[in-house]
Amino acid sequence: MTGEVIALAMMAIGTGASAIAQIKQGNAAQRAGEFNAQVASNNAVSARAVGAENVERARRAARKAAGARNVAGQSLDVQEDNAIEEELEIQSLLFDSELVALGHTTTASLTRAEGGTRRRQGIIGGVSTALLGAGKIGIHAADTGTGTALKLSD
């Protein structure tokens, strides 16, 4: 084998390895994005569960407090006002936990999209590297006369 043929083979191997590495990097980024999205989705489920538990605790505390107030002989207006305030507290807890869950759900969606984008970037980068490398190899082969590549000029 001549030096030019060895150089061309090395260029081809290097180009192929670089293209494959870029595609694999993009695929790995997509898998990482899917994992992170699943973690965020799980966090959203957890936030809703924590919110539901907080609501149940607030309701138990309200029932306990209502029992104590009834013994004290409060009027129905005062009891109604207390019930309204307790329900507002419960709705506030639900709202807060839903906001946290929504944040996690949004993060999951964005992370999935980012993973897909990185995968596409890896594929485009890999194909681009392969095409540029092939072009360089063709030009080099034509310049040195070692291949059957088309010559760019006579």
Coordinates of N, CA, C and O in Angstrom, one line a residue:
M1 N 0.8 -1.2 0.0 CA 0.0 0.0 0.0 C 0.9 1.2 0.0 O 1.8 1.3 0.7
T2 N 0.4 2.2 -0.8 CA 1.2 3.4 -0.8 C 0.8 4.3 0.3 O -0.3 4.1 0.9
G3 N 1.5 5.3 0.6 CA 1.2 6.3 1.7 C -0.1 7.0 1.5 O -0.8 7.3 2.4
E4 N -0.3 7.3 0.2 CA -1.6 8.1 -0.1 C -2.8 7.2 0.2 O -3.8 7.7 0.7
V5 N -2.8 5.9 -0.2 CA -3.9 5.0 0.1 C -4.1 4.8 1.6 O -5.2 4.8 2.1
I6 N -3.0 4.7 2.3 CA -3.1 4.6 3.8 C -3.7 5.9 4.4 O -4.6 5.8 5.2
A7 N -3.3 7.0 3.9 CA -3.8 8.3 4.4 C -5.3 8.4 4.1 O -6.1 8.8 4.9
L8 N -5.7 8.0 2.9 CA -7.1 8.0 2.5 C -7.9 7.1 3.4 O -9.0 7.4 3.8
A9 N -7.4 5.9 3.7 CA -8.1 4.9 4.5 C -8.2 5.5 5.9 O -9.3 5.4 6.6
M10 N -7.2 6.1 6.4 CA -7.3 6.7 7.8 C -8.3 7.9 7.8 O -9.0 8.0 8.8
M11 N -8.3 8.7 6.8 CA -9.3 9.8 6.7 C -10.7 9.2 6.7 O -11.6 9.7 7.4
A12 N -10.9 8.1 6.0 CA -12.3 7.5 5.9 C -12.7 6.9 7.3 O -13.8 7.1 7.7
I13 N -11.7 6.3 7.9 CA -12.0 5.7 9.2 C -12.3 6.8 10.2 O -13.3 6.7 11.0
G14 N -11.5 7.8 10.2 CA -11.7 8.9 11.2 C -13.0 9.6 11.0 O -13.7 10.0 11.9
T15 N -13.3 9.8 9.7 CA -14.6 10.5 9.4 C -15.8 9.6 9.9 O -16.7 10.1 10.5
G16 N -15.7 8.3 9.6 CA -16.8 7.4 10.0 C -16.9 7.4 11.5 O -18.0 7.4 12.1
A17 N -15.8 7.3 12.2 CA -15.8 7.3 13.7 C -16.4 8.5 14.2 O -17.2 8.5 15.2
S18 N -16.0 9.7 13.7 CA -16.6 10.9 14.2 C -18.1 11.0 13.9 O -18.8 11.5 14.8
A19 N -18.5 10.6 12.8 CA -20.0 10.7 12.4 C -20.7 9.7 13.4 O -21.8 10.1 13.9
I20 N -20.2 8.5 13.6 CA -20.9 7.6 14.5 C -20.9 8.2 15.9 O -22.0 8.1 16.6
A21 N -19.8 8.8 16.4 CA -19.8 9.3 17.7 C -20.8 10.4 17.9 O -21.5 10.5 18.9
Q22 N -21.0 11.3 16.9 CA -22.0 12.4 17.0 C -23.4 11.8 17.1 O -24.2 12.3 17.8
I23 N -23.7 10.8 16.3 CA -25.0 10.2 16.3 C -25.3 9.6 17.7 O -26.3 9.7 18.3
K24 N -24.3 8.9 18.2 CA -24.4 8.2 19.5 C -24.6 9.2 20.6 O -25.4 9.0 21.5
Q25 N -23.9 10.3 20.5 CA -24.0 11.4 21.5 C -25.4 12.0 21.5 O -26.0 12.2 22.5
G26 N -26.0 12.2 20.3 CA -27.4 12.6 20.2 C -28.4 11.7 20.7 O -29.3 12.1 21.4
N27 N -28.2 10.4 20.5 CA -29.0 9.4 21.0 C -28.9 9.3 22.6 O -30.0 9.2 23.2
A28 N -27.7 9.5 23.1 CA -27.5 9.5 24.5 C -28.2 10.7 25.2 O -28.8 10.6 26.2
A29 N -28.1 11.8 24.5 CA -28.8 13.0 25.0 C -30.3 12.8 25.0 O -31.0 13.3 26.0
Q30 N -30.8 12.2 24.0 CA -32.3 11.9 24.0 C -32.7 11.0 25.2 O -33.7 11.2 25.8
R31 N -31.9 9.9 25.4 CA -32.2 9.0 26.5 C -32.1 9.8 27.8 O -32.9 9.5 28.7
A32 N -31.1 10.6 28.0 CA -31.0 11.4 29.2 C -32.2 12.3 29.4 O -32.7 12.5 30.5
G33 N -32.6 12.9 28.3 CA -33.8 13.8 28.3 C -35.0 13.0 28.7 O -35.8 13.5 29.5
E34 N -35.2 11.8 28.2 CA -36.4 11.0 28.6 C -36.3 10.6 30.1 O -37.3 10.6 30.8
F35 N -35.1 10.3 30.6 CA -35.0 10.0 32.0 C -35.3 11.2 32.9 O -36.1 11.0 33.8
N36 N -34.8 12.3 32.5 CA -35.1 13.5 33.3 C -36.5 13.9 33.2 O -37.1 14.4 34.2
A37 N -37.1 13.7 32.1 CA -38.6 14.0 31.9 C -39.4 13.0 32.8 O -40.4 13.5 33.4
Q38 N -39.0 11.8 32.9 CA -39.7 10.8 33.7 C -39.6 11.2 35.2 O -40.5 11.2 36.0
V39 N -38.4 11.7 35.6 CA -38.2 12.2 37.0 C -39.1 13.4 37.3 O -39.8 13.4 38.3
A40 N -39.2 14.3 36.3 CA -40.1 15.5 36.5 C -41.5 15.0 36.5 O -42.3 15.6 37.4
S41 N -41.9 14.1 35.7 CA -43.3 13.6 35.8 C -43.6 12.9 37.1 O -44.7 13.1 37.7
N42 N -42.7 12.1 37.6 CA -42.8 11.5 38.9 C -42.9 12.6 40.0 O -43.7 12.4 41.0
N43 N -42.2 13.7 39.9 CA -42.2 14.7 40.9 C -43.6 15.4 40.8 O -44.1 15.8 41.9
A44 N -44.2 15.5 39.6 CA -45.5 16.1 39.5 C -46.5 15.2 40.3 O -47.4 15.8 41.0
V45 N -46.5 13.9 40.1 CA -47.4 13.0 40.7 C -47.2 13.1 42.3 O -48.2 13.2 43.0
S46 N -45.9 13.2 42.7 CA -45.6 13.3 44.1 C -46.2 14.6 44.7 O -46.7 14.7 45.8
A47 N -46.0 15.7 43.9 CA -46.5 17.0 44.4 C -48.0 17.0 44.6 O -48.6 17.5 45.6
R48 N -48.7 16.3 43.7 CA -50.2 16.2 43.8 C -50.6 15.4 45.0 O -51.5 15.6 45.7
A49 N -49.8 14.3 45.3 CA -50.1 13.4 46.4 C -49.8 14.2 47.7 O -50.6 14.1 48.7
V50 N -48.7 15.0 47.8 CA -48.4 15.8 48.9 C -49.6 16.8 49.2 O -50.0 17.0 50.3
G51 N -50.0 17.4 48.1 CA -51.1 18.4 48.2 C -52.4 17.7 48.7 O -53.1 18.3 49.6
A52 N -52.7 16.5 48.3 CA -53.9 15.8 48.7 C -53.7 15.4 50.2 O -54.7 15.6 51.0
E53 N -52.6 15.0 50.6 CA -52.3 14.7 52.0 C -52.4 16.0 52.9 O -53.0 15.9 54.0
N54 N -51.9 17.1 52.4 CA -52.0 18.3 53.2 C -53.5 18.8 53.3 O -53.9 19.3 54.4
V55 N -54.3 18.6 52.3 CA -55.7 18.9 52.3 C -56.4 18.0 53.4 O -57.2 18.5 54.2
E56 N -56.1 16.7 53.3 CA -56.7 15.8 54.3 C -56.3 16.2 55.7 O -57.2 16.2 56.6
R57 N -55.1 16.6 56.0 CA -54.7 17.1 57.3 C -55.4 18.3 57.7 O -55.8 18.5 58.9
A58 N -55.5 19.2 56.8 CA -56.3 20.5 57.0 C -57.7 20.2 57.4 O -58.3 20.8 58.3
R59 N -58.3 19.3 56.7 CA -59.7 18.9 56.9 C -59.9 18.3 58.3 O -60.8 18.6 59.0
R60 N -58.9 17.4 58.7 CA -59.0 16.8 60.0 C -58.9 17.8 61.1 O -59.6 17.8 62.1
A61 N -57.9 18.8 60.9 CA -57.7 19.8 61.9 C -59.0 20.7 62.0 O -59.3 21.1 63.1
A62 N -59.6 21.0 60.8 CA -60.8 21.8 60.8 C -61.9 21.1 61.6 O -62.7 21.7 62.3
R63 N -62.1 19.8 61.3 CA -63.1 19.1 62.0 C -62.9 19.0 63.5 O -63.8 19.2 64.4
K64 N -61.6 18.9 63.9 CA -61.3 18.9 65.3 C -61.6 20.2 65.9 O -62.1 20.3 67.0
A65 N -61.2 21.3 65.2 CA -61.4 22.6 65.7 C -62.9 22.9 65.8 O -63.4 23.6 66.7
A66 N -63.7 22.5 64.8 CA -65.1 22.7 64.8 C -65.8 22.0 66.0 O -66.7 22.6 66.6
G67 N -65.3 20.9 66.3 CA -65.9 20.2 67.5 C -65.6 20.9 68.8 O -66.5 21.1 69.6
A68 N -64.4 21.5 68.9 CA -64.1 22.3 70.1 C -64.9 23.6 70.1 O -65.4 24.0 71.2
R69 N -65.2 24.2 69.0 CA -65.9 25.4 68.9 C -67.4 25.2 69.3 O -68.1 26.0 69.9
N70 N -67.9 24.1 68.8 CA -69.3 23.8 69.1 C -69.6 23.6 70.5 O -70.6 24.0 71.1
V71 N -68.6 23.1 71.2 CA -68.7 22.9 72.7 C -68.8 24.3 73.3 O -69.5 24.5 74.3
A72 N -68.0 25.2 72.8 CA -68.0 26.6 73.4 C -69.2 27.3 73.1 O -69.4 28.4 73.7
G73 N -70.1 26.8 72.2 CA -71.4 27.5 72.0 C -71.3 28.7 71.1 O -72.0 29.7 71.3
Q74 N -70.6 28.6 70.0 CA -70.5 29.7 69.1 C -71.8 29.8 68.3 O -72.5 28.8 68.1
S75 N -72.0 30.9 67.7 CA -73.2 31.1 66.9 C -73.0 30.5 65.5 O -71.9 30.2 65.1
L76 N -74.1 30.2 64.8 CA -74.0 29.6 63.5 C -73.2 30.5 62.5 O -72.5 30.0 61.6
D77 N -73.4 31.8 62.6 CA -72.6 32.7 61.7 C -71.1 32.6 61.9 O -70.4 32.6 60.9
V78 N -70.7 32.5 63.1 CA -69.3 32.4 63.4 C -68.8 31.0 62.8 O -67.7 30.9 62.2
Q79 N -69.6 30.0 63.1 CA -69.2 28.6 62.6 C -69.1 28.6 61.0 O -68.2 28.0 60.4
E80 N -70.1 29.3 60.4 CA -70.1 29.4 58.9 C -68.8 30.1 58.4 O -68.2 29.7 57.5
D81 N -68.5 31.2 59.1 CA -67.3 32.0 58.7 C -66.1 31.2 58.8 O -65.2 31.2 58.0
N82 N -66.0 30.4 59.9 CA -64.8 29.5 60.1 C -64.7 28.4 59.1 O -63.7 28.1 58.6
A83 N -65.9 27.9 58.7 CA -65.9 26.8 57.7 C -65.5 27.4 56.3 O -64.7 26.8 55.6
I84 N -65.9 28.6 56.0 CA -65.5 29.3 54.8 C -64.0 29.5 54.8 O -63.3 29.2 53.8
E85 N -63.4 30.0 55.9 CA -62.0 30.2 56.0 C -61.2 28.9 55.8 O -60.2 28.9 55.2
E86 N -61.7 27.9 56.4 CA -61.0 26.6 56.3 C -61.1 26.1 54.9 O -60.1 25.5 54.4
E87 N -62.2 26.2 54.2 CA -62.3 25.8 52.8 C -61.3 26.6 51.9 O -60.7 26.1 51.0
L88 N -61.2 27.9 52.2 CA -60.2 28.7 51.5 C -58.8 28.2 51.7 O -58.0 28.2 50.7
E89 N -58.5 27.8 52.9 CA -57.2 27.3 53.2 C -57.0 26.0 52.4 O -55.9 25.8 51.8
I90 N -58.0 25.2 52.4 CA -57.9 23.9 51.6 C -57.7 24.1 50.2 O -56.8 23.5 49.5
Q91 N -58.4 25.1 49.6 CA -58.3 25.4 48.2 C -56.9 26.0 47.9 O -56.3 25.7 46.8
S92 N -56.4 26.8 48.8 CA -55.1 27.3 48.7 C -54.0 26.2 48.6 O -53.1 26.3 47.8
L93 N -54.2 25.2 49.5 CA -53.2 24.1 49.5 C -53.3 23.3 48.2 O -52.3 23.0 47.6
L94 N -54.5 23.1 47.7 CA -54.7 22.4 46.4 C -54.0 23.2 45.3 O -53.3 22.6 44.4
F95 N -54.3 24.5 45.3 CA -53.7 25.4 44.2 C -52.2 25.3 44.3 O -51.6 25.2 43.2
D96 N -51.6 25.5 45.5 CA -50.2 25.5 45.6 C -49.6 24.2 45.1 O -48.6 24.2 44.4
S97 N -50.2 23.0 45.5 CA -49.6 21.8 45.1 C -49.8 21.5 43.5 O -48.9 21.0 42.9
E98 N -50.9 22.1 43.0 CA -51.1 21.9 41.6 C -50.1 22.8 40.8 O -49.6 22.4 39.7
L99 N -49.8 24.0 41.3 CA -48.7 24.8 40.7 C -47.4 24.1 40.6 O -46.7 24.1 39.6
V100 N -47.0 23.4 41.7 CA -45.8 22.7 41.8 C -45.8 21.6 40.8 O -44.9 21.3 40.0
A101 N -46.9 20.8 40.7 CA -47.1 19.7 39.8 C -47.0 20.2 38.4 O -46.4 19.6 37.5
L102 N -47.7 21.3 38.1 CA -47.6 21.9 36.7 C -46.2 22.3 36.3 O -45.8 22.0 35.2
G103 N -45.5 22.8 37.3 CA -44.1 23.1 37.0 C -43.3 21.9 36.6 O -42.5 21.9 35.6
H104 N -43.5 20.8 37.3 CA -42.8 19.5 37.0 C -43.3 19.0 35.7 O -42.4 18.5 34.9
T105 N -44.5 19.1 35.4 CA -45.1 18.6 34.1 C -44.5 19.4 33.0 O -44.1 18.8 31.9
T106 N -44.4 20.7 33.1 CA -43.8 21.5 32.1 C -42.4 21.2 31.9 O -41.9 21.1 30.7
T107 N -41.6 21.0 33.0 CA -40.2 20.6 32.9 C -40.1 19.3 32.1 O -39.2 19.1 31.3
A108 N -41.0 18.3 32.4 CA -40.9 17.0 31.7 C -41.1 17.2 30.2 O -40.3 16.7 29.4
S109 N -42.1 18.0 29.8 CA -42.3 18.3 28.4 C -41.1 18.9 27.7 O -40.7 18.6 26.6
L110 N -40.6 20.0 28.4 CA -39.4 20.7 27.8 C -38.2 19.8 27.7 O -37.5 19.8 26.7
T111 N -38.0 18.9 28.7 CA -36.9 18.0 28.7 C -37.0 17.0 27.6 O -36.0 16.7 26.9
R112 N -38.2 16.5 27.4 CA -38.4 15.5 26.3 C -38.1 16.2 24.9 O -37.4 15.6 24.1
A113 N -38.6 17.4 24.8 CA -38.4 18.2 23.5 C -36.9 18.4 23.3 O -36.3 18.3 22.2
E114 N -36.2 18.8 24.4 CA -34.7 19.0 24.3 C -34.0 17.8 23.9 O -33.1 17.8 23.1
G115 N -34.4 16.7 24.5 CA -33.7 15.4 24.2 C -33.9 15.1 22.7 O -33.0 14.6 22.0
G116 N -35.1 15.3 22.2 CA -35.4 15.0 20.7 C -34.5 16.0 19.9 O -34.0 15.5 18.8
T117 N -34.4 17.2 20.3 CA -33.7 18.2 19.5 C -32.2 17.8 19.5 O -31.5 17.8 18.4
R118 N -31.7 17.4 20.6 CA -30.3 17.0 20.7 C -30.0 15.7 19.8 O -28.9 15.6 19.2
R119 N -31.0 14.8 19.8 CA -30.8 13.6 19.0 C -30.7 14.1 17.5 O -29.9 13.6 16.8
R120 N -31.6 14.9 17.1 CA -31.6 15.4 15.7 C -30.3 16.1 15.4 O -29.7 16.0 14.3
Q121 N -29.8 16.9 16.3 CA -28.6 17.6 16.1 C -27.4 16.6 16.0 O -26.5 16.8 15.1
G122 N -27.4 15.6 16.7 CA -26.4 14.5 16.6 C -26.5 13.8 15.2 O -25.4 13.6 14.6
I123 N -27.7 13.6 14.8 CA -27.8 12.9 13.5 C -27.3 13.9 12.4 O -26.5 13.5 11.5
I124 N -27.8 15.1 12.4 CA -27.4 16.1 11.4 C -25.8 16.3 11.5 O -25.2 16.3 10.4
G125 N -25.3 16.4 12.7 CA -23.8 16.6 12.8 C -23.1 15.4 12.3 O -22.1 15.5 11.6
G126 N -23.6 14.2 12.5 CA -22.9 13.0 12.1 C -23.0 12.9 10.5 O -22.0 12.6 9.9
V127 N -24.1 13.1 10.0 CA -24.2 13.1 8.5 C -23.4 14.2 7.9 O -22.7 14.0 6.9
S128 N -23.4 15.4 8.5 CA -22.5 16.5 8.0 C -21.1 16.1 8.0 O -20.3 16.3 7.0
T129 N -20.6 15.5 9.1 CA -19.2 15.1 9.2 C -18.9 14.1 8.2 O -17.8 14.1 7.5
A130 N -19.8 13.1 8.0 CA -19.5 12.1 7.0 C -19.5 12.7 5.6 O -18.6 12.3 4.8
L131 N -20.3 13.6 5.3 CA -20.3 14.2 3.9 C -19.1 15.1 3.7 O -18.4 15.0 2.7
L132 N -18.7 15.9 4.7 CA -17.5 16.7 4.6 C -16.3 15.9 4.5 O -15.4 16.1 3.7
G133 N -16.2 14.8 5.3 CA -15.1 13.9 5.2 C -15.0 13.2 3.9 O -13.9 13.1 3.3
A134 N -16.1 12.8 3.4 CA -16.1 12.1 2.0 C -15.7 13.1 1.0 O -14.9 12.7 0.1
G135 N -16.1 14.3 1.1 CA -15.7 15.4 0.1 C -14.2 15.6 0.2 O -13.5 15.7 -0.8
K136 N -13.6 15.7 1.4 CA -12.2 15.9 1.5 C -11.4 14.7 1.0 O -10.4 14.8 0.4
I137 N -11.9 13.5 1.3 CA -11.3 12.3 0.8 C -11.3 12.3 -0.8 O -10.3 12.0 -1.4
G138 N -12.4 12.6 -1.3 CA -12.5 12.7 -2.8 C -11.6 13.7 -3.4 O -10.9 13.4 -4.4
I139 N -11.5 14.9 -2.8 CA -10.6 15.9 -3.3 C -9.2 15.5 -3.2 O -8.4 15.6 -4.1
H140 N -8.9 14.9 -2.0 CA -7.5 14.4 -1.8 C -7.1 13.3 -2.8 O -6.0 13.3 -3.4
A141 N -8.1 12.4 -3.0 CA -7.8 11.3 -4.0 C -7.6 11.8 -5.4 O -6.8 11.4 -6.1
A142 N -8.5 12.8 -5.7 CA -8.3 13.4 -7.1 C -7.0 14.2 -7.2 O -6.4 14.1 -8.3
D143 N -6.6 14.9 -6.2 CA -5.4 15.7 -6.3 C -4.2 14.8 -6.3 O -3.2 15.1 -7.0
T144 N -4.2 13.6 -5.7 CA -3.0 12.8 -5.6 C -3.1 11.7 -6.7 O -2.1 11.0 -7.0
G145 N -4.2 11.5 -7.4 CA -4.4 10.6 -8.4 C -4.4 9.1 -7.9 O -4.1 8.2 -8.7
T146 N -4.8 8.9 -6.6 CA -4.7 7.6 -6.0 C -6.1 6.9 -6.1 O -6.2 5.7 -5.8
G147 N -7.1 7.6 -6.5 CA -8.4 7.0 -6.5 C -9.1 7.2 -7.9 O -8.5 7.8 -8.8
T148 N -10.3 6.8 -7.9 CA -11.1 6.9 -9.2 C -12.0 8.1 -9.1 O -13.0 8.2 -9.8
A149 N -11.7 9.0 -8.1 CA -12.6 10.1 -7.9 C -12.5 11.1 -9.1 O -11.5 11.1 -9.8
L150 N -13.6 11.8 -9.3 CA -13.6 12.7 -10.4 C -12.6 13.9 -10.1 O -12.6 14.4 -9.0
K151 N -11.9 14.3 -11.1 CA -11.0 15.4 -10.9 C -11.8 16.7 -11.1 O -12.6 16.8 -12.0
L152 N -11.4 17.6 -10.3 CA -12.2 18.9 -10.3 C -11.7 19.8 -11.5 O -12.4 20.6 -11.9
S153 N -10.5 19.6 -11.9 CA -10.0 20.3 -13.1 C -9.0 19.4 -13.9 O -8.5 18.5 -13.4
D154 N -8.8 19.8 -15.1 CA -7.9 19.0 -15.9 C -6.5 19.4 -15.8 O -6.0 20.4 -15.6

